[in-house]
């Protein structure tokens, strides 16, 4: 009996260690991808900063104080416009990466883990369960079986493709919902992304 327990303990250690190593590798890959993306955006910010500084110098030479104040206000508007453009580019890039991610084995694993987590938050009963059409065809029956083991009945619905991937769950009356589709998860980061880009932009301008 002790030998069996030792083997089980050894097996658990190996599995946990392998899972930990895999998670660390995925984390490192994501950090590298994120840093690369930020470096590209910082370069764009630097280029925009240089152009704005040149315009500011030119304007200061030919305008009086009143015109300079007006120019500064226009510059502020331009800065906000550029930041919004960069934020849009950044989010679009993330969405493209997310769309590519949905075709990987890792996505299938992560999706199953997130669905299982969602089901764990629900009481037994009937719920609306939605995914994009491609995911519904590939994964729904497995998730239905997973839910039935918990006394939960899932009624399938299809999300439009712009949701990218992930899933949503709501009660039958749609009085509440859990939105874990990828589009929503990315949109939830929009404010944080805009705040980060604005800080980077202002830091560059302050160092002129």
PDB file of C-alpha atoms in Angstrom:
ATOM      1  CA  UNK A   1       0.000   0.000   0.000  1.00  0.00           C
ATOM      2  CA  UNK A   2       2.885   2.375   0.840  1.00  0.00           C
ATOM      3  CA  UNK A   3       4.482   1.607  -2.514  1.00  0.00           C
ATOM      4  CA  UNK A   4       1.261   2.536  -4.320  1.00  0.00           C
ATOM      5  CA  UNK A   5       0.983   5.779  -2.348  1.00  0.00           C
ATOM      6  CA  UNK A   6       4.610   6.601  -3.137  1.00  0.00           C
ATOM      7  CA  UNK A   7       3.993   6.069  -6.838  1.00  0.00           C
ATOM      8  CA  UNK A   8       0.897   8.239  -6.699  1.00  0.00           C
ATOM      9  CA  UNK A   9       2.814  10.960  -4.910  1.00  0.00           C
ATOM     10  CA  UNK A  10       5.622  10.720  -7.480  1.00  0.00           C
ATOM     11  CA  UNK A  11       3.078  10.903 -10.326  1.00  0.00           C
ATOM     12  CA  UNK A  12       1.411  13.971  -8.788  1.00  0.00           C
ATOM     13  CA  UNK A  13       4.777  15.694  -8.357  1.00  0.00           C
ATOM     14  CA  UNK A  14       5.723  15.019 -11.981  1.00  0.00           C
ATOM     15  CA  UNK A  15       2.340  16.209 -13.321  1.00  0.00           C
ATOM     16  CA  UNK A  16       2.298  19.320 -11.148  1.00  0.00           C
ATOM     17  CA  UNK A  17       5.897  20.139 -12.037  1.00  0.00           C
ATOM     18  CA  UNK A  18       5.212  19.711 -15.754  1.00  0.00           C
ATOM     19  CA  UNK A  19       2.083  21.877 -15.496  1.00  0.00           C
ATOM     20  CA  UNK A  20       4.029  24.530 -13.604  1.00  0.00           C
ATOM     21  CA  UNK A  21       6.785  24.567 -16.239  1.00  0.00           C
ATOM     22  CA  UNK A  22       4.186  24.843 -19.026  1.00  0.00           C
ATOM     23  CA  UNK A  23       2.473  27.754 -17.278  1.00  0.00           C
ATOM     24  CA  UNK A  24       5.806  29.509 -16.791  1.00  0.00           C
ATOM     25  CA  UNK A  25       6.658  29.075 -20.491  1.00  0.00           C
ATOM     26  CA  UNK A  26       3.272  30.488 -21.554  1.00  0.00           C
ATOM     27  CA  UNK A  27       3.721  33.389 -19.160  1.00  0.00           C
ATOM     28  CA  UNK A  28       7.203  34.140 -20.543  1.00  0.00           C
ATOM     29  CA  UNK A  29       5.933  33.961 -24.134  1.00  0.00           C
ATOM     30  CA  UNK A  30       3.065  36.350 -23.370  1.00  0.00           C
ATOM     31  CA  UNK A  31       5.386  38.754 -21.526  1.00  0.00           C
ATOM     32  CA  UNK A  32       7.767  38.787 -24.491  1.00  0.00           C
ATOM     33  CA  UNK A  33       4.897  39.383 -26.921  1.00  0.00           C
ATOM     34  CA  UNK A  34       3.497  42.152 -24.742  1.00  0.00           C
ATOM     35  CA  UNK A  35       6.914  43.816 -24.393  1.00  0.00           C
ATOM     36  CA  UNK A  36       7.493  43.664 -28.145  1.00  0.00           C
ATOM     37  CA  UNK A  37       4.115  45.278 -28.768  1.00  0.00           C
ATOM     38  CA  UNK A  38       4.788  47.997 -26.203  1.00  0.00           C
ATOM     39  CA  UNK A  39       8.218  48.697 -27.731  1.00  0.00           C
ATOM     40  CA  UNK A  40       6.636  49.195 -31.144  1.00  0.00           C
ATOM     41  CA  UNK A  41       4.007  51.530 -29.674  1.00  0.00           C
ATOM     42  CA  UNK A  42       6.667  53.468 -27.736  1.00  0.00           C
ATOM     43  CA  UNK A  43       8.556  54.002 -30.993  1.00  0.00           C
ATOM     44  CA  UNK A  44       5.375  55.366 -32.560  1.00  0.00           C
ATOM     45  CA  UNK A  45       4.955  57.672 -29.571  1.00  0.00           C
ATOM     46  CA  UNK A  46       8.531  58.921 -29.959  1.00  0.00           C
ATOM     47  CA  UNK A  47       7.979  59.647 -33.644  1.00  0.00           C
ATOM     48  CA  UNK A  48       4.766  61.543 -32.883  1.00  0.00           C
ATOM     49  CA  UNK A  49       6.512  63.471 -30.123  1.00  0.00           C
ATOM     50  CA  UNK A  50       9.287  64.620 -32.439  1.00  0.00           C
ATOM     51  CA  UNK A  51       6.774  65.785 -35.041  1.00  0.00           C
ATOM     52  CA  UNK A  52       4.768  67.697 -32.428  1.00  0.00           C
ATOM     53  CA  UNK A  53       7.897  69.356 -31.008  1.00  0.00           C
ATOM     54  CA  UNK A  54       8.882  70.542 -34.484  1.00  0.00           C
ATOM     55  CA  UNK A  55       5.423  71.963 -35.085  1.00  0.00           C
ATOM     56  CA  UNK A  56       5.476  73.700 -31.706  1.00  0.00           C
ATOM     57  CA  UNK A  57       8.811  75.362 -32.435  1.00  0.00           C
ATOM     58  CA  UNK A  58       7.634  76.580 -35.839  1.00  0.00           C
ATOM     59  CA  UNK A  59       4.423  77.985 -34.423  1.00  0.00           C
ATOM     60  CA  UNK A  60       6.167  79.787 -31.559  1.00  0.00           C
ATOM     61  CA  UNK A  61       8.319  81.744 -34.003  1.00  0.00           C
ATOM     62  CA  UNK A  62       5.424  83.190 -35.964  1.00  0.00           C
ATOM     63  CA  UNK A  63       2.556  83.548 -33.486  1.00  0.00           C
ATOM     64  CA  UNK A  64       1.833  85.875 -30.599  1.00  0.00           C
ATOM     65  CA  UNK A  65       0.836  84.746 -27.106  1.00  0.00           C
ATOM     66  CA  UNK A  66      -2.823  84.423 -27.985  1.00  0.00           C
ATOM     67  CA  UNK A  67      -2.091  82.336 -31.046  1.00  0.00           C
ATOM     68  CA  UNK A  68       0.363  80.212 -29.091  1.00  0.00           C
ATOM     69  CA  UNK A  69      -2.305  79.485 -26.463  1.00  0.00           C
ATOM     70  CA  UNK A  70      -4.684  78.490 -29.218  1.00  0.00           C
ATOM     71  CA  UNK A  71      -1.995  76.321 -30.807  1.00  0.00           C
ATOM     72  CA  UNK A  72      -1.355  74.580 -27.487  1.00  0.00           C
ATOM     73  CA  UNK A  73      -5.037  73.740 -27.202  1.00  0.00           C
ATOM     74  CA  UNK A  74      -5.016  72.374 -30.744  1.00  0.00           C
ATOM     75  CA  UNK A  75      -1.913  70.413 -29.867  1.00  0.00           C
ATOM     76  CA  UNK A  76      -3.648  68.930 -26.840  1.00  0.00           C
ATOM     77  CA  UNK A  77      -6.526  67.847 -29.057  1.00  0.00           C
ATOM     78  CA  UNK A  78      -4.040  66.373 -31.515  1.00  0.00           C
ATOM     79  CA  UNK A  79      -2.299  64.509 -28.721  1.00  0.00           C
ATOM     80  CA  UNK A  80      -5.592  62.982 -27.594  1.00  0.00           C
ATOM     81  CA  UNK A  81      -6.408  62.072 -31.173  1.00  0.00           C
ATOM     82  CA  UNK A  82      -3.049  60.361 -31.618  1.00  0.00           C
ATOM     83  CA  UNK A  83      -3.410  58.518 -28.323  1.00  0.00           C
ATOM     84  CA  UNK A  84      -6.857  57.291 -29.383  1.00  0.00           C
ATOM     85  CA  UNK A  85      -5.435  56.148 -32.711  1.00  0.00           C
ATOM     86  CA  UNK A  86      -2.628  54.288 -30.962  1.00  0.00           C
ATOM     87  CA  UNK A  87      -5.111  52.732 -28.552  1.00  0.00           C
ATOM     88  CA  UNK A  88      -7.242  51.552 -31.462  1.00  0.00           C
ATOM     89  CA  UNK A  89      -4.176  50.079 -33.187  1.00  0.00           C
ATOM     90  CA  UNK A  90      -3.123  48.388 -29.953  1.00  0.00           C
ATOM     91  CA  UNK A  91      -6.553  46.856 -29.339  1.00  0.00           C
ATOM     92  CA  UNK A  92      -6.872  45.777 -32.978  1.00  0.00           C
ATOM     93  CA  UNK A  93      -3.505  44.028 -32.671  1.00  0.00           C
ATOM     94  CA  UNK A  94      -4.667  42.236 -29.526  1.00  0.00           C
ATOM     95  CA  UNK A  95      -7.871  41.134 -31.266  1.00  0.00           C
ATOM     96  CA  UNK A  96      -5.848  39.744 -34.173  1.00  0.00           C
ATOM     97  CA  UNK A  97      -3.684  37.792 -31.755  1.00  0.00           C
ATOM     98  CA  UNK A  98      -6.780  36.539 -29.960  1.00  0.00           C
ATOM     99  CA  UNK A  99      -8.319  35.343 -33.248  1.00  0.00           C
ATOM    100  CA  UNK A 100      -5.126  33.414 -34.058  1.00  0.00           C
ATOM    101  CA  UNK A 101      -5.109  31.989 -30.539  1.00  0.00           C
ATOM    102  CA  UNK A 102      -8.570  30.408 -31.031  1.00  0.00           C
ATOM    103  CA  UNK A 103      -7.058  27.961 -33.545  1.00  0.00           C
ATOM    104  CA  UNK A 104      -4.521  26.566 -31.076  1.00  0.00           C
ATOM    105  CA  UNK A 105      -4.664  23.533 -28.813  1.00  0.00           C
ATOM    106  CA  UNK A 106      -3.937  25.827 -25.889  1.00  0.00           C
ATOM    107  CA  UNK A 107      -7.148  27.745 -26.575  1.00  0.00           C
ATOM    108  CA  UNK A 108      -9.160  24.514 -26.378  1.00  0.00           C
ATOM    109  CA  UNK A 109      -7.515  23.714 -23.030  1.00  0.00           C
ATOM    110  CA  UNK A 110      -8.015  27.221 -21.630  1.00  0.00           C
ATOM    111  CA  UNK A 111     -11.616  27.377 -22.858  1.00  0.00           C
ATOM    112  CA  UNK A 112     -12.469  24.095 -21.142  1.00  0.00           C
ATOM    113  CA  UNK A 113     -10.880  25.297 -17.909  1.00  0.00           C
ATOM    114  CA  UNK A 114     -12.802  28.586 -18.008  1.00  0.00           C
ATOM    115  CA  UNK A 115     -16.117  26.843 -18.748  1.00  0.00           C
ATOM    116  CA  UNK A 116     -15.551  24.429 -15.882  1.00  0.00           C
ATOM    117  CA  UNK A 117     -14.831  27.385 -13.615  1.00  0.00           C
ATOM    118  CA  UNK A 118     -18.030  29.110 -14.764  1.00  0.00           C
ATOM    119  CA  UNK A 119     -20.116  26.000 -14.155  1.00  0.00           C
ATOM    120  CA  UNK A 120     -18.664  25.804 -10.669  1.00  0.00           C
ATOM    121  CA  UNK A 121     -20.198  29.201  -9.900  1.00  0.00           C
ATOM    122  CA  UNK A 122     -23.711  28.064 -10.876  1.00  0.00           C
ATOM    123  CA  UNK A 123     -26.422  26.248  -8.996  1.00  0.00           C
ATOM    124  CA  UNK A 124     -28.136  23.236 -10.572  1.00  0.00           C
ATOM    125  CA  UNK A 125     -30.690  24.300 -13.162  1.00  0.00           C
ATOM    126  CA  UNK A 126     -31.097  25.403 -16.765  1.00  0.00           C
ATOM    127  CA  UNK A 127     -28.977  28.077 -18.444  1.00  0.00           C
ATOM    128  CA  UNK A 128     -28.350  29.636 -21.839  1.00  0.00           C
ATOM    129  CA  UNK A 129     -24.827  28.848 -23.062  1.00  0.00           C
ATOM    130  CA  UNK A 130     -23.361  30.688 -26.047  1.00  0.00           C
ATOM    131  CA  UNK A 131     -20.201  30.455 -28.153  1.00  0.00           C
ATOM    132  CA  UNK A 132     -19.270  31.399 -31.705  1.00  0.00           C
ATOM    133  CA  UNK A 133     -20.409  28.870 -34.315  1.00  0.00           C
ATOM    134  CA  UNK A 134     -17.011  27.256 -34.849  1.00  0.00           C
ATOM    135  CA  UNK A 135     -16.511  26.633 -31.142  1.00  0.00           C
ATOM    136  CA  UNK A 136     -20.085  25.435 -30.729  1.00  0.00           C
ATOM    137  CA  UNK A 137     -19.520  22.716 -33.331  1.00  0.00           C
ATOM    138  CA  UNK A 138     -16.254  21.582 -31.761  1.00  0.00           C
ATOM    139  CA  UNK A 139     -16.783  21.870 -28.032  1.00  0.00           C
ATOM    140  CA  UNK A 140     -20.417  22.154 -26.989  1.00  0.00           C
ATOM    141  CA  UNK A 141     -21.225  18.468 -26.530  1.00  0.00           C
ATOM    142  CA  UNK A 142     -18.254  18.066 -24.224  1.00  0.00           C
ATOM    143  CA  UNK A 143     -19.336  21.062 -22.167  1.00  0.00           C
ATOM    144  CA  UNK A 144     -22.929  19.796 -22.082  1.00  0.00           C
ATOM    145  CA  UNK A 145     -21.717  16.509 -20.583  1.00  0.00           C
ATOM    146  CA  UNK A 146     -19.531  18.406 -18.116  1.00  0.00           C
ATOM    147  CA  UNK A 147     -22.533  20.471 -17.016  1.00  0.00           C
ATOM    148  CA  UNK A 148     -24.869  17.490 -16.660  1.00  0.00           C
ATOM    149  CA  UNK A 149     -22.532  15.970 -14.084  1.00  0.00           C
ATOM    150  CA  UNK A 150     -23.198  19.069 -11.982  1.00  0.00           C
ATOM    151  CA  UNK A 151     -26.972  18.942 -12.448  1.00  0.00           C
ATOM    152  CA  UNK A 152     -26.872  21.769 -14.979  1.00  0.00           C
ATOM    153  CA  UNK A 153     -28.662  21.781 -18.334  1.00  0.00           C
ATOM    154  CA  UNK A 154     -27.167  24.000 -21.035  1.00  0.00           C
ATOM    155  CA  UNK A 155     -29.268  25.374 -23.882  1.00  0.00           C
ATOM    156  CA  UNK A 156     -26.984  26.261 -26.807  1.00  0.00           C
ATOM    157  CA  UNK A 157     -27.019  29.674 -28.485  1.00  0.00           C
ATOM    158  CA  UNK A 158     -24.641  31.100 -31.078  1.00  0.00           C
ATOM    159  CA  UNK A 159     -22.612  34.271 -30.655  1.00  0.00           C
ATOM    160  CA  UNK A 160     -21.797  36.431 -33.657  1.00  0.00           C
ATOM    161  CA  UNK A 161     -18.259  35.977 -34.968  1.00  0.00           C
ATOM    162  CA  UNK A 162     -17.095  39.400 -33.749  1.00  0.00           C
ATOM    163  CA  UNK A 163     -17.087  37.941 -30.241  1.00  0.00           C
ATOM    164  CA  UNK A 164     -13.942  36.052 -31.442  1.00  0.00           C
ATOM    165  CA  UNK A 165     -14.175  33.164 -28.983  1.00  0.00           C
ATOM    166  CA  UNK A 166     -14.814  32.273 -25.350  1.00  0.00           C
ATOM    167  CA  UNK A 167     -18.305  31.784 -23.927  1.00  0.00           C
ATOM    168  CA  UNK A 168     -21.224  33.412 -22.139  1.00  0.00           C
ATOM    169  CA  UNK A 169     -23.728  31.924 -19.710  1.00  0.00           C
ATOM    170  CA  UNK A 170     -27.021  33.451 -18.583  1.00  0.00           C
ATOM    171  CA  UNK A 171     -30.121  32.320 -16.771  1.00  0.00           C
ATOM    172  CA  UNK A 172     -33.110  31.421 -18.948  1.00  0.00           C
ATOM    173  CA  UNK A 173     -34.800  34.775 -18.228  1.00  0.00           C
ATOM    174  CA  UNK A 174     -31.552  36.664 -19.095  1.00  0.00           C
ATOM    175  CA  UNK A 175     -31.665  38.593 -15.835  1.00  0.00           C
ATOM    176  CA  UNK A 176     -27.903  38.149 -15.441  1.00  0.00           C
ATOM    177  CA  UNK A 177     -25.028  36.751 -17.446  1.00  0.00           C
ATOM    178  CA  UNK A 178     -21.386  35.736 -17.236  1.00  0.00           C
ATOM    179  CA  UNK A 179     -19.595  37.217 -20.251  1.00  0.00           C
ATOM    180  CA  UNK A 180     -16.291  35.516 -20.927  1.00  0.00           C
ATOM    181  CA  UNK A 181     -16.210  35.985 -24.688  1.00  0.00           C
ATOM    182  CA  UNK A 182     -12.830  37.242 -25.880  1.00  0.00           C
ATOM    183  CA  UNK A 183     -14.188  40.487 -27.338  1.00  0.00           C
ATOM    184  CA  UNK A 184     -15.654  41.506 -23.979  1.00  0.00           C
ATOM    185  CA  UNK A 185     -12.522  40.495 -22.084  1.00  0.00           C
ATOM    186  CA  UNK A 186     -10.422  42.702 -24.387  1.00  0.00           C
ATOM    187  CA  UNK A 187     -12.886  45.613 -24.169  1.00  0.00           C
ATOM    188  CA  UNK A 188     -12.698  45.435 -20.369  1.00  0.00           C
ATOM    189  CA  UNK A 189      -9.009  46.358 -20.737  1.00  0.00           C
ATOM    190  CA  UNK A 190      -9.671  49.365 -23.001  1.00  0.00           C
ATOM    191  CA  UNK A 191      -9.507  51.956 -20.221  1.00  0.00           C
ATOM    192  CA  UNK A 192      -6.291  50.482 -18.773  1.00  0.00           C
ATOM    193  CA  UNK A 193      -4.676  50.444 -22.226  1.00  0.00           C
ATOM    194  CA  UNK A 194      -5.651  54.071 -22.885  1.00  0.00           C
ATOM    195  CA  UNK A 195      -4.318  55.125 -19.484  1.00  0.00           C
ATOM    196  CA  UNK A 196      -1.004  53.354 -20.152  1.00  0.00           C
ATOM    197  CA  UNK A 197      -0.570  54.935 -23.589  1.00  0.00           C
ATOM    198  CA  UNK A 198      -1.412  58.411 -22.245  1.00  0.00           C
ATOM    199  CA  UNK A 199       1.169  58.043 -19.475  1.00  0.00           C
ATOM    200  CA  UNK A 200       3.842  56.944 -21.944  1.00  0.00           C
ATOM    201  CA  UNK A 201       2.972  59.821 -24.284  1.00  0.00           C
ATOM    202  CA  UNK A 202       3.134  62.443 -21.506  1.00  0.00           C
ATOM    203  CA  UNK A 203       6.421  61.060 -20.186  1.00  0.00           C
ATOM    204  CA  UNK A 204       7.947  61.427 -23.642  1.00  0.00           C
ATOM    205  CA  UNK A 205       6.620  64.974 -24.034  1.00  0.00           C
ATOM    206  CA  UNK A 206       7.904  65.974 -20.580  1.00  0.00           C
ATOM    207  CA  UNK A 207      11.409  64.813 -21.492  1.00  0.00           C
ATOM    208  CA  UNK A 208      11.628  67.099 -24.519  1.00  0.00           C
TER     209      UNK A 208
END
